[in-house]
Coordinates of C-alpha atoms in Angstrom, one line a residue:
M1 CA 0.0 0.0 0.0
T2 CA 1.3 3.5 -0.9
Q3 CA 2.3 5.5 2.1
I4 CA 2.9 9.2 2.5
H5 CA 6.7 8.9 2.2
D6 CA 6.3 7.0 -1.1
L7 CA 4.8 10.0 -2.8
P8 CA 6.9 12.7 -4.5
A9 CA 6.6 16.3 -3.2
H10 CA 4.6 17.5 -6.1
R11 CA 2.0 14.8 -5.5
L12 CA 1.8 15.6 -1.8
L13 CA 1.3 19.3 -2.7
A14 CA -1.5 18.4 -5.1
M15 CA -3.2 16.2 -2.5
V16 CA -3.0 19.1 0.1
R17 CA -4.7 21.4 -2.4
S18 CA -7.4 18.9 -3.1
R19 CA -7.8 18.2 0.6
E20 CA -7.0 14.5 0.2
L21 CA -4.2 14.9 2.7
S22 CA -3.7 17.4 5.4
P23 CA -0.4 19.2 6.2
T24 CA -0.7 17.8 9.7
E25 CA -1.0 14.2 8.4
I26 CA 2.1 14.7 6.3
T27 CA 4.1 16.3 9.0
E28 CA 3.2 13.7 11.6
H29 CA 4.2 11.0 9.2
C30 CA 7.5 12.7 8.6
L31 CA 8.2 13.2 12.3
D32 CA 7.2 9.6 13.1
R33 CA 9.7 8.2 10.5
I34 CA 12.4 10.5 11.8
E35 CA 11.8 9.3 15.4
R36 CA 11.6 5.6 14.4
Y37 CA 14.5 5.4 11.9
D38 CA 16.9 8.3 12.1
H39 CA 19.1 6.5 14.6
R40 CA 20.2 4.4 11.6
Y41 CA 21.0 7.3 9.3
G42 CA 22.1 10.3 11.4
A43 CA 20.3 12.6 9.0
Y44 CA 19.3 15.2 11.5
I45 CA 21.2 17.2 14.1
T46 CA 18.1 18.8 15.6
V47 CA 14.4 17.9 15.2
T48 CA 11.8 20.4 16.1
P49 CA 8.5 18.5 16.3
E50 CA 6.5 21.1 18.2
K51 CA 7.4 23.9 15.9
A52 CA 6.8 21.8 12.8
L53 CA 3.3 20.7 14.0
E54 CA 2.5 24.3 14.8
Q55 CA 3.4 25.3 11.3
A56 CA 1.5 22.3 9.9
R57 CA -1.7 23.3 11.8
Y58 CA -1.4 26.8 10.5
A59 CA -1.0 25.5 6.9
E60 CA -4.1 23.3 7.5
K61 CA -6.1 26.4 8.4
R62 CA -4.9 28.1 5.2
V63 CA -6.0 25.0 3.2
M64 CA -9.5 25.0 4.7
G65 CA -9.9 28.8 4.4
D66 CA -8.3 29.7 1.1
T67 CA -9.0 28.6 -2.5
P68 CA -6.3 26.4 -3.9
D69 CA -5.0 29.1 -6.2
D70 CA -4.4 31.4 -3.2
L71 CA -2.2 28.9 -1.3
P72 CA 1.5 29.4 -1.2
P73 CA 3.4 26.9 -3.5
L74 CA 4.9 24.7 -0.8
T75 CA 1.9 24.7 1.6
G76 CA 2.3 21.8 4.1
L77 CA 5.5 20.3 2.6
P78 CA 8.2 19.3 5.1
V79 CA 11.5 20.8 4.1
P80 CA 14.5 20.2 6.5
I81 CA 17.2 22.9 6.6
K82 CA 20.9 22.1 6.5
D83 CA 22.5 23.1 9.8
L84 CA 24.6 25.9 8.2
E85 CA 21.5 28.0 7.7
P86 CA 19.8 30.0 10.5
V87 CA 16.3 29.1 11.6
A88 CA 14.9 31.4 14.3
G89 CA 14.9 29.9 17.7
V90 CA 16.6 26.6 16.6
R91 CA 20.1 25.4 17.3
L92 CA 22.7 26.5 14.7
T93 CA 25.7 24.3 15.3
H94 CA 27.4 24.5 11.9
G95 CA 28.4 20.9 12.8
S96 CA 31.0 22.2 15.3
P97 CA 31.4 21.5 19.0
V98 CA 32.3 25.2 19.4
L99 CA 28.7 26.1 18.5
R100 CA 27.0 23.1 20.0
D101 CA 24.5 25.2 22.0
A102 CA 24.2 28.2 19.7
V103 CA 20.7 29.3 18.8
A104 CA 19.8 31.4 15.8
P105 CA 18.1 34.6 16.8
A106 CA 16.4 35.0 13.4
D107 CA 15.7 33.3 10.1
S108 CA 18.0 33.8 7.1
D109 CA 16.3 35.4 4.2
L110 CA 16.2 32.1 2.4
V111 CA 14.5 30.3 5.4
A112 CA 12.0 33.2 5.5
R113 CA 11.2 32.7 1.9
L114 CA 10.6 29.0 2.5
R115 CA 8.3 29.8 5.3
E116 CA 6.4 32.3 3.1
A117 CA 6.1 29.6 0.5
G118 CA 4.3 27.5 3.1
A119 CA 7.0 24.9 3.9
V120 CA 7.0 23.1 7.2
L121 CA 10.5 23.0 8.8
P122 CA 10.9 19.7 10.7
G123 CA 14.5 20.2 11.8
K124 CA 18.1 20.8 10.9
T125 CA 20.1 18.2 8.9
N126 CA 23.6 17.0 9.7
T127 CA 26.6 18.6 8.2
P128 CA 30.4 18.4 8.7
E129 CA 32.0 21.2 10.7
F130 CA 31.4 24.4 8.8
G131 CA 30.7 22.3 5.6
S132 CA 34.4 21.9 5.0
S133 CA 34.5 18.3 4.0
C134 CA 32.9 15.9 1.4
Y135 CA 31.6 13.5 4.1
T136 CA 29.3 14.1 7.1
E137 CA 31.0 13.3 10.3
N138 CA 31.5 15.8 13.2
G139 CA 31.9 16.2 16.9
V140 CA 28.2 17.2 17.5
A141 CA 26.1 14.3 16.3
P142 CA 26.6 10.7 15.1
P143 CA 27.8 10.4 11.5
S144 CA 25.4 10.5 8.7
R145 CA 25.1 7.1 6.9
N146 CA 24.1 6.1 3.4
P147 CA 20.6 4.6 3.3
W148 CA 21.7 2.2 0.5
D149 CA 24.3 0.7 2.9
T150 CA 24.7 2.2 6.4
D151 CA 28.3 1.2 6.6
L152 CA 28.9 3.8 3.8
S153 CA 29.0 7.6 3.8
P154 CA 26.2 9.6 2.1
G155 CA 28.9 12.1 1.2
G156 CA 28.8 15.8 2.2
S157 CA 28.6 18.4 3.1
S158 CA 24.8 18.1 2.6
G159 CA 25.1 14.5 3.7
G160 CA 22.3 14.7 6.3
A161 CA 20.0 16.3 3.8
A162 CA 20.6 13.6 1.3
A163 CA 20.3 10.8 3.8
A164 CA 16.9 12.3 5.0
V165 CA 15.5 12.3 1.4
A166 CA 17.0 9.0 0.4
A167 CA 15.6 7.3 3.6
G168 CA 12.1 8.8 3.2
L169 CA 12.6 11.0 6.3
A170 CA 11.7 14.1 4.2
P171 CA 10.3 14.5 0.7
V172 CA 12.8 17.1 -0.3
A173 CA 15.6 19.0 1.4
H174 CA 17.5 22.2 1.4
G175 CA 21.3 21.8 0.8
S176 CA 24.2 24.0 -0.1
D177 CA 27.2 23.5 -2.4
G178 CA 30.6 25.2 -2.2
G179 CA 32.7 22.5 -3.8
G180 CA 30.2 19.9 -4.7
S181 CA 28.3 19.6 -1.5
I182 CA 24.8 19.0 -3.1
R183 CA 26.0 17.0 -6.1
I184 CA 28.3 14.7 -4.1
P185 CA 25.6 13.3 -1.7
A186 CA 23.1 13.3 -4.5
S187 CA 25.4 10.9 -6.4
A188 CA 26.2 8.8 -3.3
C189 CA 22.5 8.5 -2.3
G190 CA 20.8 8.1 -5.7
L191 CA 19.1 11.5 -5.7
F192 CA 18.7 14.5 -8.1
G193 CA 20.7 17.4 -6.8
L194 CA 21.0 20.8 -8.3
K195 CA 23.7 23.5 -7.7
P196 CA 22.2 26.7 -9.2
T197 CA 23.9 29.5 -11.1
R198 CA 26.0 31.8 -8.9
G199 CA 23.8 34.5 -7.6
R200 CA 20.5 32.6 -8.2
I201 CA 20.0 32.2 -4.4
S202 CA 21.2 35.0 -2.1
G203 CA 23.0 34.3 1.1
A204 CA 21.6 37.5 2.7
P205 CA 21.7 38.9 5.2
L206 CA 24.6 37.2 7.0
R207 CA 26.5 35.1 4.6
P208 CA 28.9 37.2 2.5
D209 CA 29.4 36.3 -1.2
L210 CA 33.2 36.4 -1.0
A211 CA 34.4 34.4 -3.9
G212 CA 30.9 33.1 -4.8
L213 CA 31.8 29.4 -4.4
S214 CA 28.8 28.4 -2.3
T215 CA 25.1 28.5 -3.1
A216 CA 22.0 26.9 -1.6
G217 CA 20.0 24.4 -3.7
P218 CA 17.6 21.5 -3.7
L219 CA 18.0 17.8 -3.1
A220 CA 15.0 15.6 -4.3
R221 CA 14.0 12.2 -5.5
D222 CA 12.9 13.6 -8.9
V223 CA 13.5 16.5 -11.2
R224 CA 10.1 18.2 -10.8
D225 CA 10.4 18.3 -7.0
A226 CA 13.8 19.9 -7.3
A227 CA 12.4 22.5 -9.7
L228 CA 9.5 23.3 -7.3
L229 CA 11.9 23.9 -4.5
L230 CA 14.3 26.0 -6.7
D231 CA 11.3 28.2 -7.7
A232 CA 10.7 28.9 -4.0
M233 CA 14.3 29.4 -3.1
A234 CA 15.5 31.7 -5.9
F235 CA 15.9 35.4 -5.0
S236 CA 18.4 38.2 -5.0
G237 CA 19.1 40.5 -2.0
P238 CA 20.1 44.1 -1.9
G239 CA 23.9 44.5 -2.0
D240 CA 24.6 41.0 -3.4
H241 CA 27.9 40.8 -5.3
F242 CA 26.4 38.3 -7.7
T243 CA 23.0 38.0 -9.4
A244 CA 22.0 35.4 -11.9
P245 CA 20.3 36.2 -15.2
P246 CA 16.5 36.2 -14.4
L247 CA 14.0 33.9 -16.0
P248 CA 11.7 35.6 -18.6
P249 CA 8.6 37.2 -17.1
G250 CA 5.9 34.7 -16.2
E251 CA 8.3 31.6 -16.4
S252 CA 9.2 29.2 -13.6
F253 CA 11.8 26.5 -13.4
T254 CA 9.0 24.0 -13.0
D255 CA 7.8 25.0 -16.5
H256 CA 11.0 23.6 -17.9
V257 CA 10.4 20.1 -16.6
D258 CA 7.6 19.6 -19.1
R259 CA 9.5 21.1 -22.1
D260 CA 11.3 19.0 -24.6
P261 CA 14.9 20.1 -24.6
G262 CA 15.2 19.7 -28.3
R263 CA 18.4 18.4 -29.9
L264 CA 21.3 19.5 -27.7
R265 CA 25.0 19.6 -28.3
V266 CA 26.7 18.0 -25.2
G267 CA 30.4 17.9 -24.5
C268 CA 31.7 15.0 -22.3
Y269 CA 34.8 14.0 -20.5
A270 CA 35.7 11.4 -17.8
T271 CA 39.4 12.0 -17.1
T272 CA 41.2 14.0 -14.4
G273 CA 44.1 15.1 -16.5
F274 CA 47.3 16.3 -14.7
A275 CA 45.7 15.5 -11.4
G276 CA 46.1 11.8 -12.3
I277 CA 43.3 10.7 -10.1
P278 CA 42.0 7.2 -11.1
V279 CA 38.3 6.9 -11.9
H280 CA 36.6 3.7 -10.7
P281 CA 35.4 1.2 -13.4
D282 CA 31.8 1.5 -12.1
V283 CA 32.0 5.3 -12.6
L284 CA 33.4 4.9 -16.1
A285 CA 30.6 2.4 -16.9
A286 CA 28.0 4.8 -15.7
H287 CA 29.5 7.6 -17.8
E288 CA 29.6 5.5 -20.9
E289 CA 25.9 4.5 -20.3
A290 CA 25.0 8.2 -19.9
V291 CA 26.8 9.0 -23.2
R292 CA 24.9 6.3 -25.0
L293 CA 21.6 7.4 -23.5
L294 CA 22.1 11.0 -24.6
G295 CA 22.9 9.8 -28.1
D296 CA 19.9 7.5 -28.2
L297 CA 17.7 10.5 -27.3
G298 CA 19.0 12.4 -30.3
H299 CA 21.6 14.6 -28.7
E300 CA 25.0 15.3 -30.3
V301 CA 27.7 14.2 -27.9
E302 CA 31.3 15.2 -28.4
E303 CA 34.4 14.4 -26.4
V304 CA 36.0 17.6 -24.8
P305 CA 39.3 18.1 -22.9
E306 CA 39.2 17.9 -19.1
P307 CA 38.8 21.5 -18.0
G308 CA 41.5 21.5 -15.4
D309 CA 44.1 20.7 -18.0
A310 CA 42.7 22.6 -20.9
H311 CA 42.1 25.9 -19.2
F312 CA 43.9 26.0 -15.8
G313 CA 47.3 24.7 -16.9
G314 CA 47.1 21.8 -14.5
A315 CA 47.2 24.1 -11.5
F316 CA 43.4 24.1 -10.7
M317 CA 43.6 21.8 -7.6
E318 CA 46.4 23.8 -6.0
D319 CA 44.8 27.2 -6.5
F320 CA 41.4 25.8 -5.4
Q321 CA 42.9 24.6 -2.1
V322 CA 44.2 28.1 -1.4
L323 CA 40.7 29.5 -1.9
W324 CA 39.1 26.7 0.1
A325 CA 41.4 27.4 3.1
A326 CA 40.6 31.1 2.9
M327 CA 36.9 30.3 3.0
A328 CA 37.4 28.0 6.0
S329 CA 39.2 30.9 7.8
A330 CA 36.0 32.9 7.6
A331 CA 34.0 30.6 9.9
P332 CA 32.9 32.6 13.0
V333 CA 35.2 31.1 15.6
A334 CA 37.0 33.1 18.3
P335 CA 40.8 32.6 18.3
S336 CA 40.6 31.4 21.9
R337 CA 38.4 28.5 20.8
E338 CA 40.2 27.3 17.7
A339 CA 41.8 24.5 19.6
E340 CA 38.3 22.9 19.9
L341 CA 37.9 22.7 16.1
G342 CA 38.4 19.4 14.3
P343 CA 41.8 18.7 12.7
L344 CA 40.7 19.6 9.2
N345 CA 39.4 23.0 10.1
R346 CA 42.4 23.8 12.3
W347 CA 44.7 22.9 9.4
L348 CA 42.8 24.9 6.9
R349 CA 42.8 28.0 9.1
E350 CA 46.5 27.7 9.8
R351 CA 47.1 27.3 6.1
A352 CA 45.1 30.4 5.3
R353 CA 47.0 32.4 7.9
A354 CA 50.3 31.2 6.4
T355 CA 49.3 32.3 2.9
P356 CA 50.5 35.8 2.0
V357 CA 47.8 38.0 0.6
P358 CA 49.7 38.4 -2.8
D359 CA 49.7 34.6 -3.1
Y360 CA 45.9 34.4 -2.4
I361 CA 45.3 37.1 -5.0
A362 CA 47.5 35.4 -7.5
A363 CA 45.6 32.1 -7.0
C364 CA 42.3 33.9 -7.5
A365 CA 43.6 35.6 -10.6
R366 CA 44.7 32.3 -12.1
L367 CA 41.4 30.7 -11.4
Q368 CA 39.5 33.6 -13.0
R369 CA 41.7 33.4 -16.1
G370 CA 41.0 29.7 -16.3
V371 CA 37.3 30.2 -15.9
R372 CA 37.2 32.8 -18.7
S373 CA 39.0 30.4 -21.0
M374 CA 36.8 27.4 -19.9
V375 CA 33.4 29.2 -20.3
A376 CA 34.4 30.6 -23.7
A377 CA 35.4 27.1 -24.9
A378 CA 32.2 25.6 -23.6
E379 CA 29.9 28.2 -25.1
P380 CA 29.1 26.0 -28.2
F381 CA 27.7 23.3 -25.9
D382 CA 24.3 23.4 -24.3
A383 CA 25.6 21.1 -21.5
V384 CA 28.7 19.2 -20.5
L385 CA 28.6 15.7 -19.1
S386 CA 31.1 14.2 -16.7
P387 CA 31.0 11.8 -13.7
T388 CA 29.9 13.4 -10.5
L389 CA 32.5 11.5 -8.4
A390 CA 35.5 9.4 -9.1
A391 CA 34.2 6.4 -7.1
P392 CA 31.0 4.9 -5.7
P393 CA 30.2 5.6 -2.1
V394 CA 33.0 4.9 0.4
P395 CA 32.8 3.7 4.0
V396 CA 32.1 6.0 7.0
G397 CA 35.6 6.9 8.3
H398 CA 37.3 6.5 4.9
F399 CA 38.6 10.1 4.9
T400 CA 39.9 10.4 8.5
G401 CA 42.8 8.9 10.4
G402 CA 45.8 10.0 8.4
G403 CA 45.9 13.6 9.5
P404 CA 44.3 16.6 7.8
E405 CA 46.6 16.9 4.9
E406 CA 46.0 13.2 4.0
E407 CA 42.3 13.8 4.6
F408 CA 42.3 16.6 2.1
R409 CA 44.1 14.5 -0.4
R410 CA 41.6 11.7 -0.1
M411 CA 38.7 14.2 -0.5
T412 CA 40.3 15.5 -3.6
G413 CA 40.7 12.0 -5.0
F414 CA 37.0 11.3 -4.4
T415 CA 35.6 14.6 -5.8
P416 CA 37.9 15.8 -8.6
F417 CA 35.0 16.8 -10.9
T418 CA 32.7 19.0 -8.9
S419 CA 34.6 22.1 -7.6
V420 CA 35.6 23.6 -11.0
Y421 CA 31.9 24.5 -11.5
N422 CA 31.8 26.3 -8.1
V423 CA 34.7 28.4 -9.3
S424 CA 33.0 29.1 -12.6
G425 CA 29.6 29.6 -11.1
Q426 CA 27.8 27.5 -13.7
P427 CA 24.6 25.5 -12.8
S428 CA 25.3 21.9 -12.4
V429 CA 23.3 18.8 -11.5
S430 CA 23.9 15.2 -10.5
V431 CA 21.4 12.8 -12.1
P432 CA 21.0 9.3 -10.7
L433 CA 21.1 7.2 -13.9
H434 CA 23.2 4.3 -12.8
W435 CA 23.5 1.7 -10.0
S436 CA 26.7 -0.4 -9.7
P437 CA 26.6 -4.2 -9.8
G438 CA 26.7 -4.1 -6.0
G439 CA 23.6 -1.9 -5.9
L440 CA 25.2 1.4 -5.1
P441 CA 24.1 4.6 -6.9
V442 CA 26.5 6.4 -9.2
G443 CA 25.6 9.9 -10.5
A444 CA 26.2 11.6 -13.8
M445 CA 26.9 15.3 -13.7
L446 CA 25.5 17.7 -16.3
T447 CA 26.7 21.4 -16.3
G448 CA 25.1 24.2 -18.2
R449 CA 25.7 27.7 -19.3
M450 CA 25.4 30.6 -16.8
G451 CA 21.7 31.0 -16.1
G452 CA 21.0 27.7 -17.8
E453 CA 19.1 25.8 -15.1
G454 CA 16.1 25.6 -17.3
T455 CA 18.0 23.6 -20.0
L456 CA 19.4 21.3 -17.3
L457 CA 16.0 20.7 -15.9
S458 CA 14.5 19.9 -19.3
L459 CA 17.3 17.6 -20.2
S460 CA 17.3 15.9 -16.8
A461 CA 13.5 15.4 -17.0
Q462 CA 13.9 13.8 -20.4
L463 CA 16.6 11.4 -19.0
E464 CA 14.3 10.6 -16.1
R465 CA 11.4 9.7 -18.4
A466 CA 13.8 7.5 -20.4
R467 CA 15.3 5.8 -17.4
P468 CA 13.0 6.3 -14.4
W469 CA 14.8 6.1 -11.1
A470 CA 12.4 7.3 -8.3
Q471 CA 11.0 3.8 -7.9
R472 CA 14.4 2.6 -6.8
V473 CA 14.5 2.8 -3.0
P474 CA 17.1 1.7 -0.4
P475 CA 16.7 -1.6 1.5
G476 CA 15.2 0.0 4.6
W477 CA 12.6 2.2 2.9
N478 CA 9.5 0.3 4.0
A479 CA 10.9 -1.2 7.2

């Protein structure tokens, strides 16, 4: 029998509008599954049942009192928030023992928009300390675990968000991506994850744009649900350094899900160039399958050089590490409490302090020159296909134990494909097209032109229709 957690978000929203399901029923079901099963997955750092039920009851009053057309777009839909984003009156740990008991005094503008859209906020999802790693283990909560195999990591840094959606503990989730942190767990957990164009979603009022690496975005089980969440999340704030090209008047991202993408020109690559990082055979098989599927759908697929070599002179990884360390140094930690940070963040902050400003500026300049070259070369292509990760999901604890420098090396070896598109600011998605012979998900990454989320959504929806994946669920889904 179909249960509430079996239904996609867009179906739940339609049933709320038709009064077949109430927001309270949906929220109670979500909270019940969190209480019963999250000890297996470590998806949430903080759960707020009283607040969520209060929001659900308010949404129910709206449903009973308003006409369907007057209801906000996400009325009654549970949407957990990654614990890097402030939610008023709720713990904001950033995954760090230093902030274990901190409470956000107010919503971020993004959370306020989700509330205005009618979303119910059941809690805060697990994240590594300050989102600095590609796995989700910290000193605040148990590690997040992959619902496909709980010995394995769901990735990070939006690992808790991905685990929640993949385990049926939330229909969709808010995530954020500064070096792959939406796409990495989407690939590891068999989800659709979308990193929007730089400037599409403001970090106002507290998060500075800085280099523009990080953006919020959706994690979902299908393309339409991700588009619905993106429509609710997209906004620009006064004083933002970056703004994305707007959609034409009257259009939404959800509109693109139903559009045929037409015949597209798609570049593809599956190598790591000068970095010399080996790509797992299961990942190469997934990539070749995606190339064949795109060709079968009528698209023109053409091999292109790996962008790190072709446009950054083989120095991309080194320069990106300089920028990543600088971003880590911006985390709000008093010098007197830095000793309480985890080894990776202590090392990154020390490295940032040891980097002279001229060296940082030179690294940023080289990255920008590479981006200019890369974007110009990719302009003839509607999208570029690559693997999302270099390997299938790895065990919990895989990255730690050898010291922070070795940890960073292992993270780079797992995620060599994602961060270049944080530097360029292009929209990028991970599409769950493949499962390994061992039953583990392996994502394919598609990246578009600046402002090109609509094309990516149309193409991803076409791929989803050709190879449906939402019916594939982890072993414990209906436990």
